[in-house]
PDB file of C-alpha atoms in Angstrom:
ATOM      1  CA  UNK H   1      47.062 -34.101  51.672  1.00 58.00           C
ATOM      2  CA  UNK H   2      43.699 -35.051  53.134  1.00 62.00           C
ATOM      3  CA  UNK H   3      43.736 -38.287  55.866  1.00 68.00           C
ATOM      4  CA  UNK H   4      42.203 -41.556  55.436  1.00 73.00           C
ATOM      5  CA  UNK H   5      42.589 -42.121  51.833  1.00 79.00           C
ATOM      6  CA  UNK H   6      43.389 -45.500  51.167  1.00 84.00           C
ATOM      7  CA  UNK H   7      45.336 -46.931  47.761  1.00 89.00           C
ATOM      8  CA  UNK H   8      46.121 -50.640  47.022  1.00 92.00           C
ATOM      9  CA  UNK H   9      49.673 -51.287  46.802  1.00 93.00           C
ATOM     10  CA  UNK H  10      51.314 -54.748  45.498  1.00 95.00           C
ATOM     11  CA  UNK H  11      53.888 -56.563  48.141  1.00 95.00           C
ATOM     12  CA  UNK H  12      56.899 -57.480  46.017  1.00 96.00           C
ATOM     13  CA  UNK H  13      60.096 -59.275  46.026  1.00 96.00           C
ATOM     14  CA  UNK H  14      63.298 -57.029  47.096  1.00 93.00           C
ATOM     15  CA  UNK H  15      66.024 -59.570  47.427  1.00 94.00           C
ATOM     16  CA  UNK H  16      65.122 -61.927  50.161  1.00 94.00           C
ATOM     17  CA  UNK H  17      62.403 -59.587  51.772  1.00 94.00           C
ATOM     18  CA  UNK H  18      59.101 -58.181  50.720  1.00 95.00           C
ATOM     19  CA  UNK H  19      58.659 -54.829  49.885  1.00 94.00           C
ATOM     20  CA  UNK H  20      56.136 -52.201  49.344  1.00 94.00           C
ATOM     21  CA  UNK H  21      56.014 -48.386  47.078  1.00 93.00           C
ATOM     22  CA  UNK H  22      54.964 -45.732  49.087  1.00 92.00           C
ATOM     23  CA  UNK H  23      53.527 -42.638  46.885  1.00 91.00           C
ATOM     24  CA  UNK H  24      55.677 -39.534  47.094  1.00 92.00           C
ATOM     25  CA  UNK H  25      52.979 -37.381  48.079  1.00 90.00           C
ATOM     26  CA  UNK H  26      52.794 -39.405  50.731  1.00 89.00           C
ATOM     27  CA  UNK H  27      56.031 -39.287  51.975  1.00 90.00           C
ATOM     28  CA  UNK H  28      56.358 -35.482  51.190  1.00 91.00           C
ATOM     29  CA  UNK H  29      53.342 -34.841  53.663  1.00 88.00           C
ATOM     30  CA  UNK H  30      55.285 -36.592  56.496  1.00 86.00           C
ATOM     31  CA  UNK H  31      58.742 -34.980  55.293  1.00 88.00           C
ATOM     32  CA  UNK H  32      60.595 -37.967  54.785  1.00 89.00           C
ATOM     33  CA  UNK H  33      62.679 -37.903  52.373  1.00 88.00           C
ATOM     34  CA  UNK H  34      64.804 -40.849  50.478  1.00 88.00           C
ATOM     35  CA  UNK H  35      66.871 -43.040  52.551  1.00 86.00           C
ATOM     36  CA  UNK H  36      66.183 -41.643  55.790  1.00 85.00           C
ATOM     37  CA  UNK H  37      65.338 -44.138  58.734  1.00 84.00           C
ATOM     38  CA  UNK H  38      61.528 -44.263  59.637  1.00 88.00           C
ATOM     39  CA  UNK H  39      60.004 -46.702  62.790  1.00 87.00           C
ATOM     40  CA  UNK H  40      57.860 -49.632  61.547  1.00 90.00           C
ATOM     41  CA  UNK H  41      55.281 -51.683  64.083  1.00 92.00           C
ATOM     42  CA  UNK H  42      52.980 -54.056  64.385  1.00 94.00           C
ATOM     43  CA  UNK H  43      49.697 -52.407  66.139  1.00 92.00           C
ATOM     44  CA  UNK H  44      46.758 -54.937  65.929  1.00 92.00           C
ATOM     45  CA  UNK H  45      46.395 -56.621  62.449  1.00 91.00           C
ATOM     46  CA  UNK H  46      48.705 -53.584  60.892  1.00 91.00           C
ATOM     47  CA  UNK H  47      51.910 -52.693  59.803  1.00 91.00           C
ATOM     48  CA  UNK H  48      52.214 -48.859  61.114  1.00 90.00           C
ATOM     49  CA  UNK H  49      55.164 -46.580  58.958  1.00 90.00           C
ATOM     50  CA  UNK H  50      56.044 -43.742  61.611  1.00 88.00           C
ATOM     51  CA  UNK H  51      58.436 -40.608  60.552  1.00 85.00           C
ATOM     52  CA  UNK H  52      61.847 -41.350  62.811  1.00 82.00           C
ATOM     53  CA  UNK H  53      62.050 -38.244  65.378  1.00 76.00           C
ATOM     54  CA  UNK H  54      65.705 -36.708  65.022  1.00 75.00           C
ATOM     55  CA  UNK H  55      68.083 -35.860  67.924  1.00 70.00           C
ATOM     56  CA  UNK H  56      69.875 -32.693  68.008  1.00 72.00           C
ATOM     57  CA  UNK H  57      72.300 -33.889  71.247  1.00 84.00           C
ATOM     58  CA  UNK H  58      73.595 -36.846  73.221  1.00 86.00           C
ATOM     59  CA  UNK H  59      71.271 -35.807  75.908  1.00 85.00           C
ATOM     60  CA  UNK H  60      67.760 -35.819  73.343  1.00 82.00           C
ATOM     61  CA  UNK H  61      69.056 -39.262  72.811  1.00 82.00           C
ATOM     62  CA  UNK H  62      69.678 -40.219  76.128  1.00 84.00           C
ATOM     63  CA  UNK H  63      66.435 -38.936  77.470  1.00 84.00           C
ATOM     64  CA  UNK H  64      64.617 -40.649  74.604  1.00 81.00           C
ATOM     65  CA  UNK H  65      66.253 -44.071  75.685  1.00 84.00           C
ATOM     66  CA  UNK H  66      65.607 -43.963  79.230  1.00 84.00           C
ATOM     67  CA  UNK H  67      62.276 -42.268  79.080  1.00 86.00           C
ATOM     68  CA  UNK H  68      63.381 -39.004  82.055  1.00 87.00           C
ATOM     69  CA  UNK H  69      65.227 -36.457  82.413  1.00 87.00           C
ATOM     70  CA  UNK H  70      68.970 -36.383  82.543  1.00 83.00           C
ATOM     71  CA  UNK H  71      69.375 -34.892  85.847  1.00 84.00           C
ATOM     72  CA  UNK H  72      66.846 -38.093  86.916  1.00 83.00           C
ATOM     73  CA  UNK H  73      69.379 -40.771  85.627  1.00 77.00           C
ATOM     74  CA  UNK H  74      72.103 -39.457  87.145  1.00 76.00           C
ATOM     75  CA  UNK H  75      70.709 -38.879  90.288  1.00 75.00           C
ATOM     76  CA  UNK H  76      69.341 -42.623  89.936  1.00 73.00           C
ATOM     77  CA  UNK H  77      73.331 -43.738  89.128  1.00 70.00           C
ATOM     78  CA  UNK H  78      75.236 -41.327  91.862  1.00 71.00           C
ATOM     79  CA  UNK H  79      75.577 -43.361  94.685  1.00 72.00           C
ATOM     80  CA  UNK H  80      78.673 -42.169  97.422  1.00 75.00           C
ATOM     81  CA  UNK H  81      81.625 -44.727  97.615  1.00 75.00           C
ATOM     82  CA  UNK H  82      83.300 -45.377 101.081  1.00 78.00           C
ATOM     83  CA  UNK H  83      87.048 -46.299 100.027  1.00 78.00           C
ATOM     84  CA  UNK H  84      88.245 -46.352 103.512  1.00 80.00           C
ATOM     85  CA  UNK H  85      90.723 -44.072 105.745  1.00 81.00           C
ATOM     86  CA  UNK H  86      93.297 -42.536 104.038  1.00 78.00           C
ATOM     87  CA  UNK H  87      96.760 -44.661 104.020  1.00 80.00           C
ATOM     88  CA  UNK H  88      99.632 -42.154 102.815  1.00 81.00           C
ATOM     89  CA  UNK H  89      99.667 -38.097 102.847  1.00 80.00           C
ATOM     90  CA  UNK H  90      96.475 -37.872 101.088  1.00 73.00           C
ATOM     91  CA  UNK H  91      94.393 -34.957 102.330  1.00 71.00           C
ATOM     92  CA  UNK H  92      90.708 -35.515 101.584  1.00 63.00           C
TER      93      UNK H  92
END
């Protein structure tokens, strides 16, 4: 599908919200296919529709949320804790 080609689309009532049709060939180019999650913005004076990236682990996520590495949070979070002398047959 070639970039930059604009279409008019209505707004129009969806319950108590505003919606808009996006052209299947539109979403096909991206991918995206029917009821899956996609990131909306406001950039400047427009309303920007971007493809939701998938995670394939806890760690993707995790990485994605922070913005490092994992081995960077956790080095950030791993601080040594002093609990004192040992009081009873413990061996440390």
């Amino acid at each position: 599908m070639e970039k930059n080609i604009i279409i008019k689309v209505p707004v129009r009532k969806w319950g108590n919200s505003q919606a808009i049709r996006i052209p299947k060939n539109y979403l096909d180019s991206l991918g995206i296919k029917e009821n899956e999650p996609v990131l909306l913005s406001l950039e400047d004076e427009s309303i920007v529709i971007k493809k939701s990236r998938k995670f394939n682990s806890l760690k993707e996520r995790l990485e994605a949320f922070y913005g490092k590495t994992i081995d960077d949070i956790f080095i950030e979070n791993t601080q040594e804790i002093d609990w004192g002398a040992p009081e009873g047959e413990e061996v440390w």
